CSV table of C-alpha atoms in Angstrom, one decimal:
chain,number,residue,atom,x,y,z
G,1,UNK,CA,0.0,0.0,0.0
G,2,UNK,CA,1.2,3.9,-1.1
G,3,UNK,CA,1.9,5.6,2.2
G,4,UNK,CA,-0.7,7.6,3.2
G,5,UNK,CA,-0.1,11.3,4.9
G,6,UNK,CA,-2.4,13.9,6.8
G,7,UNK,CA,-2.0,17.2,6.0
G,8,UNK,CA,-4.3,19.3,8.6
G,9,UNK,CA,-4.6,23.0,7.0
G,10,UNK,CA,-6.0,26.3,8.3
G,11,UNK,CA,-4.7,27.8,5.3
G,12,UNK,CA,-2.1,29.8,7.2
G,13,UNK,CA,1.4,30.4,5.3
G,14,UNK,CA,2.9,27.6,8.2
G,15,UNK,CA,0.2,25.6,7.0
G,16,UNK,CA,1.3,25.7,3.6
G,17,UNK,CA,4.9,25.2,4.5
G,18,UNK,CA,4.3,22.0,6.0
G,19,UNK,CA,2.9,20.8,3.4
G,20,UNK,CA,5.7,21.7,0.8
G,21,UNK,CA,8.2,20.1,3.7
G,22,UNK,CA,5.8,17.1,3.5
G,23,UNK,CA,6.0,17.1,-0.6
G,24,UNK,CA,9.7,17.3,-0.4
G,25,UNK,CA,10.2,14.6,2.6
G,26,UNK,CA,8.7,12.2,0.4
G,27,UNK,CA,9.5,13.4,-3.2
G,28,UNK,CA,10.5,9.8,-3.5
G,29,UNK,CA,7.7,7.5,-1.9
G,30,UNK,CA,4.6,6.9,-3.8
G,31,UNK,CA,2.2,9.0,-1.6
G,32,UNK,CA,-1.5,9.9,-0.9
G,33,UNK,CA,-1.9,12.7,0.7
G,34,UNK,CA,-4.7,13.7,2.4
G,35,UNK,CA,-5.2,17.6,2.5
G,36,UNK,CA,-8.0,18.3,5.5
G,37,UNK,CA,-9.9,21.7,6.9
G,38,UNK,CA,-12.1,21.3,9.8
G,39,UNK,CA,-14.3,24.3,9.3
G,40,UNK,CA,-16.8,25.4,12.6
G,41,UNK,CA,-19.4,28.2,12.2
G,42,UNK,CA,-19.0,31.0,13.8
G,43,UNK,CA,-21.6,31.5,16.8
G,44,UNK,CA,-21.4,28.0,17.3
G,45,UNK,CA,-19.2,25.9,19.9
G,46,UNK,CA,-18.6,22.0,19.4
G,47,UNK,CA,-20.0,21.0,22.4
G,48,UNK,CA,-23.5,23.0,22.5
G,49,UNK,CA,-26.8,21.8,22.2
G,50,UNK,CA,-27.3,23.4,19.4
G,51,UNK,CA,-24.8,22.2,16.6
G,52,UNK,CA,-25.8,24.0,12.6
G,53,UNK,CA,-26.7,22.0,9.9
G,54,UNK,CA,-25.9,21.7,6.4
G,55,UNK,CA,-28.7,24.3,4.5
G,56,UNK,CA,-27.9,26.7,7.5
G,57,UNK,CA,-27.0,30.0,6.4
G,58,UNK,CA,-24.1,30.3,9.1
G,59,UNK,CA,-23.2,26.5,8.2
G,60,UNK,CA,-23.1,27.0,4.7
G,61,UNK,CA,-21.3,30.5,4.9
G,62,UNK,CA,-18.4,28.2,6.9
G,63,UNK,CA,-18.4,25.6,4.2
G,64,UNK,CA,-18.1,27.7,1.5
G,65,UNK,CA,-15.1,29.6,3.0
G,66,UNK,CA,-13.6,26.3,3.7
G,67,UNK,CA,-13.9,25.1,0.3
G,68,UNK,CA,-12.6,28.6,-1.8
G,69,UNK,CA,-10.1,28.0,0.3
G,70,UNK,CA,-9.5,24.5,-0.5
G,71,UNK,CA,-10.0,26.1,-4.4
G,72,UNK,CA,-6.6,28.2,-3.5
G,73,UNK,CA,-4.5,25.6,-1.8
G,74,UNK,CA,-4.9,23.7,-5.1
G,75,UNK,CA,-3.6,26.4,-7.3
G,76,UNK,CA,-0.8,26.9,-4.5
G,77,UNK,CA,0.1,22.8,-4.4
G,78,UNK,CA,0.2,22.5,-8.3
G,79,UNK,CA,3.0,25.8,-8.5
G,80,UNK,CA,4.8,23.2,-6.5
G,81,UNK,CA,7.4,20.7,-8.9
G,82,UNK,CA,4.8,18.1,-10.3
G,83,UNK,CA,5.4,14.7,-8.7
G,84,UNK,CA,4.1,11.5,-10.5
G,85,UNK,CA,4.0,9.6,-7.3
G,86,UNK,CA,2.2,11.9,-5.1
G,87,UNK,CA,-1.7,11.8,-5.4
G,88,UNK,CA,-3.7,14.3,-3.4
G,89,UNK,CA,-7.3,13.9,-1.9
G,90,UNK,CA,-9.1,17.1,-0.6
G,91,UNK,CA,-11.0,17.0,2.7
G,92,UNK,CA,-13.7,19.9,4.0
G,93,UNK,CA,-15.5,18.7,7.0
G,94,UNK,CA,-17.8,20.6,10.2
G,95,UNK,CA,-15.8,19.4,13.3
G,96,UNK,CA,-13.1,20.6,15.9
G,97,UNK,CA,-9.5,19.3,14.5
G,98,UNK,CA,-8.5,16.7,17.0
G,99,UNK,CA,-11.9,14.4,16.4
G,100,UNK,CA,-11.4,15.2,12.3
G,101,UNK,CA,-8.0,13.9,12.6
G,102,UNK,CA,-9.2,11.0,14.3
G,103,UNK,CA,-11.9,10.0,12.1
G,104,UNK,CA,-9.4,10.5,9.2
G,105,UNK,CA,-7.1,8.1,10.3
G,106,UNK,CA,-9.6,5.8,11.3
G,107,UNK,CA,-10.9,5.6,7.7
G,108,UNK,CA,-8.1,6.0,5.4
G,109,UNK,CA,-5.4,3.9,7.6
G,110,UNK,CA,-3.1,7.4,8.2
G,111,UNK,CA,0.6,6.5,8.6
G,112,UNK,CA,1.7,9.8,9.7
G,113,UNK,CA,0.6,13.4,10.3
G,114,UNK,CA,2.6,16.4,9.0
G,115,UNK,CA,1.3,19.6,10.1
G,116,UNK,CA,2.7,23.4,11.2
G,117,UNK,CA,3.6,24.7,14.8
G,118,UNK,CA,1.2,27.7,14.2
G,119,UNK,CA,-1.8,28.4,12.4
G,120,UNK,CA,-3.5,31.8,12.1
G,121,UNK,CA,-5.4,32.1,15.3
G,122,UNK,CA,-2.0,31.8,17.4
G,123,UNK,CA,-0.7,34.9,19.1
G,124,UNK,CA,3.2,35.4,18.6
G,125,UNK,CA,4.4,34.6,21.8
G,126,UNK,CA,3.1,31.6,21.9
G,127,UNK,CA,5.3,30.2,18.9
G,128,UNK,CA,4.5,26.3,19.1
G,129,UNK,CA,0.5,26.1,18.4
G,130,UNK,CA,-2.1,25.0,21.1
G,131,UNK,CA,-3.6,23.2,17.7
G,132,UNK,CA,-0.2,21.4,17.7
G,133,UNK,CA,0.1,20.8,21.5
G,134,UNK,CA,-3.7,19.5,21.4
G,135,UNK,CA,-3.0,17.0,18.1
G,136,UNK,CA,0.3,14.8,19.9
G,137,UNK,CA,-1.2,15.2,23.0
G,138,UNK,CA,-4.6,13.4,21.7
G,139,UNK,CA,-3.6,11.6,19.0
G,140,UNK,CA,-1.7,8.1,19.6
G,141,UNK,CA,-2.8,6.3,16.4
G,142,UNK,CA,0.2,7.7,14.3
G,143,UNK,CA,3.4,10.1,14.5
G,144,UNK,CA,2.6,13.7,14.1
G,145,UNK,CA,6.1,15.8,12.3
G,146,UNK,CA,5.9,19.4,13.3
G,147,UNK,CA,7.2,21.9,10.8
G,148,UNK,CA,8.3,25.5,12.4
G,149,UNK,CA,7.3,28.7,10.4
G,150,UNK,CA,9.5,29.5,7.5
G,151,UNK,CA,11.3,26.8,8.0
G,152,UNK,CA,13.3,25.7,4.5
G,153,UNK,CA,13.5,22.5,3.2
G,154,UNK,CA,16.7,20.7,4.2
G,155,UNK,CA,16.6,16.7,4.3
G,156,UNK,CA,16.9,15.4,7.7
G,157,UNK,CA,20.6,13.8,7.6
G,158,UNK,CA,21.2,14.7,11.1
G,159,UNK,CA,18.5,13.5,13.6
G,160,UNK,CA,18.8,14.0,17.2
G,161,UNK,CA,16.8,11.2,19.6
G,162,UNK,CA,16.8,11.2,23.1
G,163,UNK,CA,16.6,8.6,25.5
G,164,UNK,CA,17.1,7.5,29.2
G,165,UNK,CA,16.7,4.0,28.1
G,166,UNK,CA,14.5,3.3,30.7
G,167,UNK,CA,11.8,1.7,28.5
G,168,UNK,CA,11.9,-0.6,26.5
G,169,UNK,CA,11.7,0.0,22.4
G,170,UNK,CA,9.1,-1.5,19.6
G,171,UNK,CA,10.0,-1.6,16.0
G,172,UNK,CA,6.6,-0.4,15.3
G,173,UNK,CA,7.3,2.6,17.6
G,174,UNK,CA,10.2,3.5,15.5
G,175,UNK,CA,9.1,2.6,11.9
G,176,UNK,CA,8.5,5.9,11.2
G,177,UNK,CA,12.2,7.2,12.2
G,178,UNK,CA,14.0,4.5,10.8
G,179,UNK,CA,12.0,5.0,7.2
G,180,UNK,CA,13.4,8.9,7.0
G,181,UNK,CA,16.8,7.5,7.9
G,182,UNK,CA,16.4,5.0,5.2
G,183,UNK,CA,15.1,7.6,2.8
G,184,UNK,CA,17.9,10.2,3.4
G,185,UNK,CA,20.8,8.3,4.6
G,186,UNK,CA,19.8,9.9,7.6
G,187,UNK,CA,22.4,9.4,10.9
G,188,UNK,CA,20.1,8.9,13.8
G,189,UNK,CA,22.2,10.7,17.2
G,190,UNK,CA,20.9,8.8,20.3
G,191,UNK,CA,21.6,11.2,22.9
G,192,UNK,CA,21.3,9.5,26.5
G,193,UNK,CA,20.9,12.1,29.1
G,194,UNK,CA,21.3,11.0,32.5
G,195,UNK,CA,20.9,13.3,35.3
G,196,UNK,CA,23.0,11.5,37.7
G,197,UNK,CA,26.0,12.4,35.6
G,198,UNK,CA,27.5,9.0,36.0
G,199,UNK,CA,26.4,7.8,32.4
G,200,UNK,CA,26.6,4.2,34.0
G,201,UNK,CA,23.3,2.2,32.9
G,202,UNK,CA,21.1,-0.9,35.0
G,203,UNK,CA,21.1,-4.2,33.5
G,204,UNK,CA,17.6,-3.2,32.4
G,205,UNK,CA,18.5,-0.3,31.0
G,206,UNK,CA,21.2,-2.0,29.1
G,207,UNK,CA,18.9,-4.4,27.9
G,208,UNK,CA,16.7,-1.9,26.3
G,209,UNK,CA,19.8,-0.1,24.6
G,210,UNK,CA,21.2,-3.5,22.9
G,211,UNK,CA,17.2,-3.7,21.9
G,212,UNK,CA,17.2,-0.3,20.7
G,213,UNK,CA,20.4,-0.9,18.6
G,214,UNK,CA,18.9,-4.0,17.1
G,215,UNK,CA,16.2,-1.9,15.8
G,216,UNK,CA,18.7,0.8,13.8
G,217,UNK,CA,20.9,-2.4,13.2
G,218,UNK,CA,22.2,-1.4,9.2
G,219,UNK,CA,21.6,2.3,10.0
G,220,UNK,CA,23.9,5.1,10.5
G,221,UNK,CA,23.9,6.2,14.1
G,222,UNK,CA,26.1,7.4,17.0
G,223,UNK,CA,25.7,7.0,20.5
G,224,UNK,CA,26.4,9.7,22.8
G,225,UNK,CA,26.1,10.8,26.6
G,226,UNK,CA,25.3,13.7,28.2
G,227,UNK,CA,25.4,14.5,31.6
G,228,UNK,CA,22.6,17.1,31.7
G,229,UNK,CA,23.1,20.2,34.4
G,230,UNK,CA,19.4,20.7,32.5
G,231,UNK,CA,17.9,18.2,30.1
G,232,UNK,CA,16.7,21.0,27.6
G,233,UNK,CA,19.2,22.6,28.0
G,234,UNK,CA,21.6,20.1,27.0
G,235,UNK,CA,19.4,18.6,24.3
G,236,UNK,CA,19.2,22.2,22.6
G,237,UNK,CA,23.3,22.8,23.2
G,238,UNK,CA,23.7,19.0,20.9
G,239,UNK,CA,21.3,19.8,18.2
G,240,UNK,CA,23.3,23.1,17.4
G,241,UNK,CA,26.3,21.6,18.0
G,242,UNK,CA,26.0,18.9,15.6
G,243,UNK,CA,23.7,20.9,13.3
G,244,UNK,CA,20.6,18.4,13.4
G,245,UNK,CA,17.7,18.9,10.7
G,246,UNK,CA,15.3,17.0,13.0
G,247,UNK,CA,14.3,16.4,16.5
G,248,UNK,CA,12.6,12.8,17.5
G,249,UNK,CA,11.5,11.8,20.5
G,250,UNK,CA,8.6,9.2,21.9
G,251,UNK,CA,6.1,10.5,23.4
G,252,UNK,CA,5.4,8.0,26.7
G,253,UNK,CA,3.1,9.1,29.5
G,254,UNK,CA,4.7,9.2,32.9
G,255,UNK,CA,7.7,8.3,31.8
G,256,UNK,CA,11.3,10.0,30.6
G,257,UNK,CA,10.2,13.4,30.9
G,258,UNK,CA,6.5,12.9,32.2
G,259,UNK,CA,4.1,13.1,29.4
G,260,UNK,CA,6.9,15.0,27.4
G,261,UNK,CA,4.6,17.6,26.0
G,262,UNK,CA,2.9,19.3,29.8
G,263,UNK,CA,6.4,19.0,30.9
G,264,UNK,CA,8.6,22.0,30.6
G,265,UNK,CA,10.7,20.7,28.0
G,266,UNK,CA,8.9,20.9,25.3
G,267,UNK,CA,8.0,24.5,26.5
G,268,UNK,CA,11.5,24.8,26.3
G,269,UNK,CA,12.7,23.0,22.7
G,270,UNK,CA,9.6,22.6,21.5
G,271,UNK,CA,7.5,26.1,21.8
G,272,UNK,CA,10.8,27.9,19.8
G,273,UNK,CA,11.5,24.9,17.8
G,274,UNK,CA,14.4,25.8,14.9
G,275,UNK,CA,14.1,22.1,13.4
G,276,UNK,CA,11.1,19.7,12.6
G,277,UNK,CA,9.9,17.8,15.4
G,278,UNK,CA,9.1,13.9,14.8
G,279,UNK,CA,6.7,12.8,17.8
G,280,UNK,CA,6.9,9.3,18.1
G,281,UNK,CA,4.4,7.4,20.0
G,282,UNK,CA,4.4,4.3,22.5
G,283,UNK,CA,1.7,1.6,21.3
């Protein structure tokens, strides 16, 4: 089966861009993508009683915006290089974005989400998008890839993952990783941060490092240590230092970092993110 990617769209310029970052990501994998806007009427809140209806003036005011601007995005996608192995579908639906998501991959068998940090509605100083926060926070189904504003195109041949190895790792987990380092000759940077500062592992967590290695086994990748005075901190210090085009990381409730994304760390490399951000999630 073609791999199959979710655009979400508010039509924004970051929108756009992470869609071209999506085109280009995958110039080379025979791809349907699914373009989606979840429209809402304005007046209207998801969870009232009252919930419009198609034939509805404000309703079909909503829907028609969504779809001119669906019109546009088409004209905008097809200035893009023309790409015999990318097909595109084009999704308008009524709902909040979380539950269109859901039903999206639910009935076309998403493998992965690519999507912007901000859309139109966010303020500037909140760079990374509560519509962003909200989708890898909800959705465990498949990997969301984040794509800051204006960020250019550069393939991903650096990728920095961090780890405290104390979980265990799934091939599944990390399908989606090990397919970008495949597809660029990516070198995957496993960056163990231990806040002991002794770097010394358990037997368990040894365990789950050899499993871990198995995994990338045939890829190029590089182990390193660091002894973190402050996790962010240190993780921000080795992507510039090693000039990294993407951040990875698994998502795991209560685990590592907490739920990674209420924890301050993402606050930290995630709501300025320079680089893409792959969110990887525990199944």
């Amino acid at each position: 089966m073609d791999k199959r990617v979710l655009l979400p769209t508010d039509y924004s310029k970051n929108a756009l861009n992470a869609i071209r970052y999506a085109l280009d990501l995958y110039k080379n994998v025979q791809c349907d993508f699914y373009i989606l806007n979840a429209f809402q009427a304005s007046g209207y809140t998801l969870d009232s009683m009252m919930v419009p209806e198609p034939g509805e003036r404000l309703y079909d005011l909503a829907k028609e915006a969504s779809e001119a601007g669906m019109e546009r995005l088409m004209g905008m996608i097809k200035l893009h290089p023309e790409n015999p192995k990318h097909r595109f579908h084009y999704i308008s639906t009524f709902n909040s974005l979380v539950e269109a998501i859901k039903n999206e991959i639910a009935k076309k068998d998403i493998d992965v989400i690519v999507m912007g940090t901000k859309g139109l509605t966010e303020s500037k100083a909140r760079i990374f998008g509560t519509n962003t926060v909200s989708v890898m926070e909800s959705i465990k189904q498949c990997p969301v890839i984040a794509v800051p504003s204006d960020y250019m195109y550069v393939p991903p041949k650096e990728i920095a993952f961090p780890t405290d190895y104390k979980t265990d790792f799934k091939k599944s987990e990390m399908a989606q990783l090990v397919e970008i380092a495949k597809l660029h000759g990516s070198k995957i940077n496993v960056v163990h941060i231990d806040k002991d500062k002794d770097g010394k592992l358990s037997k368990q967590e040894e365990t789950h490092k050899r499993l871990l290695q198995d995994i990338m086994e045939g890829l190029d990748y590089e182990l390193h240590f660091l002894s973190a005075v402050k996790v962010s901190k240190g993780i921000n210090l080795f992507i510039e230092s090693t000039n990294c085009n993407m951040f990875a990381f698994m998502n795991r409730k209560h685990l590592f970092f907490g739920s990674i994304l209420s924890n301050p760390l993402v606050k930290e490399i995630g709501y300025d993110p320079k680089i893409p951000i792959l969110e990887l999630n525990d199944n």
